[in-house]
mmCIF file of C-alpha atoms in Angstrom:
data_model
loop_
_atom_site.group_PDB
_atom_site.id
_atom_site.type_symbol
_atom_site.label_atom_id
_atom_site.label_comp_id
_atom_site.label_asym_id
_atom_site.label_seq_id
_atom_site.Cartn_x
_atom_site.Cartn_y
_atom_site.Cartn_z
ATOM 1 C CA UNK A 18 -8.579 89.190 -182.608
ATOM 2 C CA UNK A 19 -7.686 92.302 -180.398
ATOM 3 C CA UNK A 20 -4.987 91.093 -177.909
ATOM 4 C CA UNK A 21 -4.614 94.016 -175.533
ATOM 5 C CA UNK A 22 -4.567 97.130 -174.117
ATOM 6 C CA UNK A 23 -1.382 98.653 -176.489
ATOM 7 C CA UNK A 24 -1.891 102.315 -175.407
ATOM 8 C CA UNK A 25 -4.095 105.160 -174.053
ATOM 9 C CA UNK A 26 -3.663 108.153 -175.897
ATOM 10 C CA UNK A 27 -3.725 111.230 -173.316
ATOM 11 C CA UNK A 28 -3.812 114.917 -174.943
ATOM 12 C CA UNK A 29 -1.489 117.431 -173.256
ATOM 13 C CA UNK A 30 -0.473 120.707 -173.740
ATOM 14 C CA UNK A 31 2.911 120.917 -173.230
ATOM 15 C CA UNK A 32 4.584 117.383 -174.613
ATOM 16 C CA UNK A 33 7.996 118.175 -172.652
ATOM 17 C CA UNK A 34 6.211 118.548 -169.552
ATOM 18 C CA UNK A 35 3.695 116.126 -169.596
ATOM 19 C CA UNK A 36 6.946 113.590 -170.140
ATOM 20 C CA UNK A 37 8.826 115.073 -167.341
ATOM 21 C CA UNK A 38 5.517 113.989 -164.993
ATOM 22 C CA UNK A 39 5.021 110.666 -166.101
ATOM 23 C CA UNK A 40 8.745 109.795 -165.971
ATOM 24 C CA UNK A 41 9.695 111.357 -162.524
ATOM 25 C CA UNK A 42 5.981 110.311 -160.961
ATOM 26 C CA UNK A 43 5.754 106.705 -162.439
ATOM 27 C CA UNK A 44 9.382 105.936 -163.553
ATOM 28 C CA UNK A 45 7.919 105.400 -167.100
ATOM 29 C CA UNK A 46 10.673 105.008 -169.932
ATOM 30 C CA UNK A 47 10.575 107.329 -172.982
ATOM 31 C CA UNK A 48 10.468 104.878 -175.765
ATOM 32 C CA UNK A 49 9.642 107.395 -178.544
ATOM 33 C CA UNK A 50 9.287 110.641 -178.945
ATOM 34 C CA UNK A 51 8.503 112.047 -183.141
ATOM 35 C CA UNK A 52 6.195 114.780 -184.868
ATOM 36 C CA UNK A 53 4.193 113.951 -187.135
ATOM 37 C CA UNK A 54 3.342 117.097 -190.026
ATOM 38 C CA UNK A 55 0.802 115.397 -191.293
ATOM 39 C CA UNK A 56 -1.332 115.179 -188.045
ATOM 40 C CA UNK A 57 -0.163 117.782 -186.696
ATOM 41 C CA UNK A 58 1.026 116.924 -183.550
ATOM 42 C CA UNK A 59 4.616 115.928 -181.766
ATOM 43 C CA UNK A 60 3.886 112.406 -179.734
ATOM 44 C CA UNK A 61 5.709 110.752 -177.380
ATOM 45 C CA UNK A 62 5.449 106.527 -176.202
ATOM 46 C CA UNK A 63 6.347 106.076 -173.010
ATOM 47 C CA UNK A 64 6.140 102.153 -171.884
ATOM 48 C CA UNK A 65 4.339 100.898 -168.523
ATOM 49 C CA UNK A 66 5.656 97.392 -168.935
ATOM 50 C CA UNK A 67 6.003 94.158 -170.536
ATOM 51 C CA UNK A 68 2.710 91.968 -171.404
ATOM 52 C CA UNK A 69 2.997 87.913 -171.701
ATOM 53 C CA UNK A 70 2.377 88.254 -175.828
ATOM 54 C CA UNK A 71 5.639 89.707 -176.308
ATOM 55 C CA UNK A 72 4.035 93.510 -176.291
ATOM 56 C CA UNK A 73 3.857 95.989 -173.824
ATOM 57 C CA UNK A 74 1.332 98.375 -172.755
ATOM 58 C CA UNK A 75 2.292 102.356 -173.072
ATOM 59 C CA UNK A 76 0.654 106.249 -172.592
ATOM 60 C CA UNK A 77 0.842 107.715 -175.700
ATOM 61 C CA UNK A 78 1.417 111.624 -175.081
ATOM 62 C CA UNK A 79 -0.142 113.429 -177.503
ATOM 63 C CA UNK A 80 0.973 117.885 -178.333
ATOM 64 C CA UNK A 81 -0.522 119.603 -180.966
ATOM 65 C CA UNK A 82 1.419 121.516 -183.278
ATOM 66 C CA UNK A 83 -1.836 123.419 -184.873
ATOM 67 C CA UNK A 84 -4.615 124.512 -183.834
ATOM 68 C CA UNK A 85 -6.470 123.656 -186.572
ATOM 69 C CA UNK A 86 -4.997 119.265 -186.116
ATOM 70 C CA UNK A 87 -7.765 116.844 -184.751
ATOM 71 C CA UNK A 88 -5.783 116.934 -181.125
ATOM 72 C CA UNK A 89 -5.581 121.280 -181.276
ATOM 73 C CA UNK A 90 -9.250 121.018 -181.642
ATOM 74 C CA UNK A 91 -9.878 118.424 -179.180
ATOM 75 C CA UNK A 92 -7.561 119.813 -176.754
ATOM 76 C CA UNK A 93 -9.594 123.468 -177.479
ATOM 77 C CA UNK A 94 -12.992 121.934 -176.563
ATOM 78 C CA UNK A 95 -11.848 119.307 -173.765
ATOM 79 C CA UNK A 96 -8.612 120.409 -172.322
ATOM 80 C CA UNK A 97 -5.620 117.991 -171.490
ATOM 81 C CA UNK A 98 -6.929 114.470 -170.501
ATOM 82 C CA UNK A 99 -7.831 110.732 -171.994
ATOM 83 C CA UNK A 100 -8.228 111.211 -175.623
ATOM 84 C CA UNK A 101 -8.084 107.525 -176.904
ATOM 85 C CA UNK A 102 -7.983 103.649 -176.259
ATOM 86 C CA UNK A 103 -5.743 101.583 -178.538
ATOM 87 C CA UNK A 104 -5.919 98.098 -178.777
ATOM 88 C CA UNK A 105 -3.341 95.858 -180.091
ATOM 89 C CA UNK A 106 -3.888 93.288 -182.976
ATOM 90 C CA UNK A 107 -1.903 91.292 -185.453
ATOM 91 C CA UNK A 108 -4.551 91.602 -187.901
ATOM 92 C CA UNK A 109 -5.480 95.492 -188.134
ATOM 93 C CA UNK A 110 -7.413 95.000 -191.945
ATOM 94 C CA UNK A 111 -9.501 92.340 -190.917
ATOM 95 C CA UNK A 112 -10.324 93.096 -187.271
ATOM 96 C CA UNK A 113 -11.659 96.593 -188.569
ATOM 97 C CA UNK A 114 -13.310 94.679 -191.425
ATOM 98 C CA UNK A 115 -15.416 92.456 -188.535
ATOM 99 C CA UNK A 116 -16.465 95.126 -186.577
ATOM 100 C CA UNK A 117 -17.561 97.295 -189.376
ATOM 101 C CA UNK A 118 -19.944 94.411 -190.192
ATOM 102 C CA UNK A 119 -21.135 94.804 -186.576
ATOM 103 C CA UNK A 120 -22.522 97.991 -187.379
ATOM 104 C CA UNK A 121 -19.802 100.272 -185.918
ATOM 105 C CA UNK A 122 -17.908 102.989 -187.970
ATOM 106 C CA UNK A 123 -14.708 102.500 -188.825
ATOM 107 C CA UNK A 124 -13.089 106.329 -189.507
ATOM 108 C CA UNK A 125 -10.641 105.496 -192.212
ATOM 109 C CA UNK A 126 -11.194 103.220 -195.497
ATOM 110 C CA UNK A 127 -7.698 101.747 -195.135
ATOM 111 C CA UNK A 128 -5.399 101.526 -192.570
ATOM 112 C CA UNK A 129 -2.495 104.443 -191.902
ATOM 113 C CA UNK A 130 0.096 104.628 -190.783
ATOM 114 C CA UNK A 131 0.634 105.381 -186.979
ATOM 115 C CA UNK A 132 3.577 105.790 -184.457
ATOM 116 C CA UNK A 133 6.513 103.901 -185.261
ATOM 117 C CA UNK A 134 5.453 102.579 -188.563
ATOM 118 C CA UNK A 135 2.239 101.031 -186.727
ATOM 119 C CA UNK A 136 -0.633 100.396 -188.946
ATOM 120 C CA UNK A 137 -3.993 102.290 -187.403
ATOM 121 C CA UNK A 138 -7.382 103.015 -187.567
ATOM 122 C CA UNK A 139 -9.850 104.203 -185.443
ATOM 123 C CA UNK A 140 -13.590 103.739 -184.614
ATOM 124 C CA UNK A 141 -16.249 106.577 -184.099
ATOM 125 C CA UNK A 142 -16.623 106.973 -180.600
ATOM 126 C CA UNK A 143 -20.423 107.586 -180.915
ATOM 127 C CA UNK A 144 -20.713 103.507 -181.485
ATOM 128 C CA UNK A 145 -17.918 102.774 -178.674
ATOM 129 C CA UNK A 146 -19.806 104.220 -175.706
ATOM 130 C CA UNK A 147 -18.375 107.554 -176.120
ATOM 131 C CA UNK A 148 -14.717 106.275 -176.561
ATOM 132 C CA UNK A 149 -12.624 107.321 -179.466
ATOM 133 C CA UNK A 150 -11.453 103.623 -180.136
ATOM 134 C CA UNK A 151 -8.118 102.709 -181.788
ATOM 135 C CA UNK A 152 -6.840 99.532 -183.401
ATOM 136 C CA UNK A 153 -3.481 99.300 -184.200
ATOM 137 C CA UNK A 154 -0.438 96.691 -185.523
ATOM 138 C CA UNK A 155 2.670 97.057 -184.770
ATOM 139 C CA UNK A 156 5.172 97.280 -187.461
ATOM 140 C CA UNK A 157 7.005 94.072 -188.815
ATOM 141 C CA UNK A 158 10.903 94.891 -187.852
ATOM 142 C CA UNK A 159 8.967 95.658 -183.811
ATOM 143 C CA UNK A 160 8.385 92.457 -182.605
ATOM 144 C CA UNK A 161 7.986 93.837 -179.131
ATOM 145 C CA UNK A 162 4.756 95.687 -180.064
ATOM 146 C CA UNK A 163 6.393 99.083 -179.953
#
């Protein structure tokens, strides 16, 4: 069962910057900033605030580090700006499982690994309304949901 809101991924050209915003306009904390090779892109968390599961809701901020990465390309045809929802579960496996058997894609066979150690997958934003969707679990040793 999806739980909440755990982050909205927003694509940005300039990671640095986009953090300096969103920390002197909002007062948002950096809660993690790491690159990931593999991807292809440097990312930083940045939490809004607490939610009454335990978790908290966060802006993930999202640099490419290749143009040829799924975020260069994006950020190529659509410029900075929402590029995801995430939604938080306990149960990543079987929540993708159950909507796959509602008839909407799920992008990866298994589960990867996300931010933090977060399990993730996402679902094709053709059968979400035009919204790249994201599930993810937080990692065992973060009980606070990042």
């Amino acid at each position: 069962m999806l739980t909440r809101i755990d982050h909205i991924g927003i694509a940005c050209f300039d990671l640095d910057k986009t953090i300096e915003f969103y920390r002197e306009t909002y007062g948002f904390e950096v809660l993690h900033i790491e690159a990931n090779e593999e991807q292809g892109l440097r990312e930083a968390m940045l939490k809004i605030n607490e939610t009454s599961d335990g978790g908290a809701s966060h802006l993930q901020l999202l640099e490419s580090t290749r143009e040829d990465s799924v975020v260069g390309k994006w950020l190529a045809k659509n410029g900075e700006g929402v590029h995801h929802i995430a939604f938080g579960t306990a149960d990543v496996d079987g929540d993708a499982e159950a909507i796959r058997g509602k008839g909407v894609r799920v992008l990866y066979d298994e589960p990867r690994i996300g931010s933090m150690g977060s399990r993730i997958t996402f679902l094709h934003p053709k059968d979400c309304h035009g919204v790249l969707t994201e599930l993810v679990t937080a990692a065992p040793s973060d009980p606070a949901g990042h």
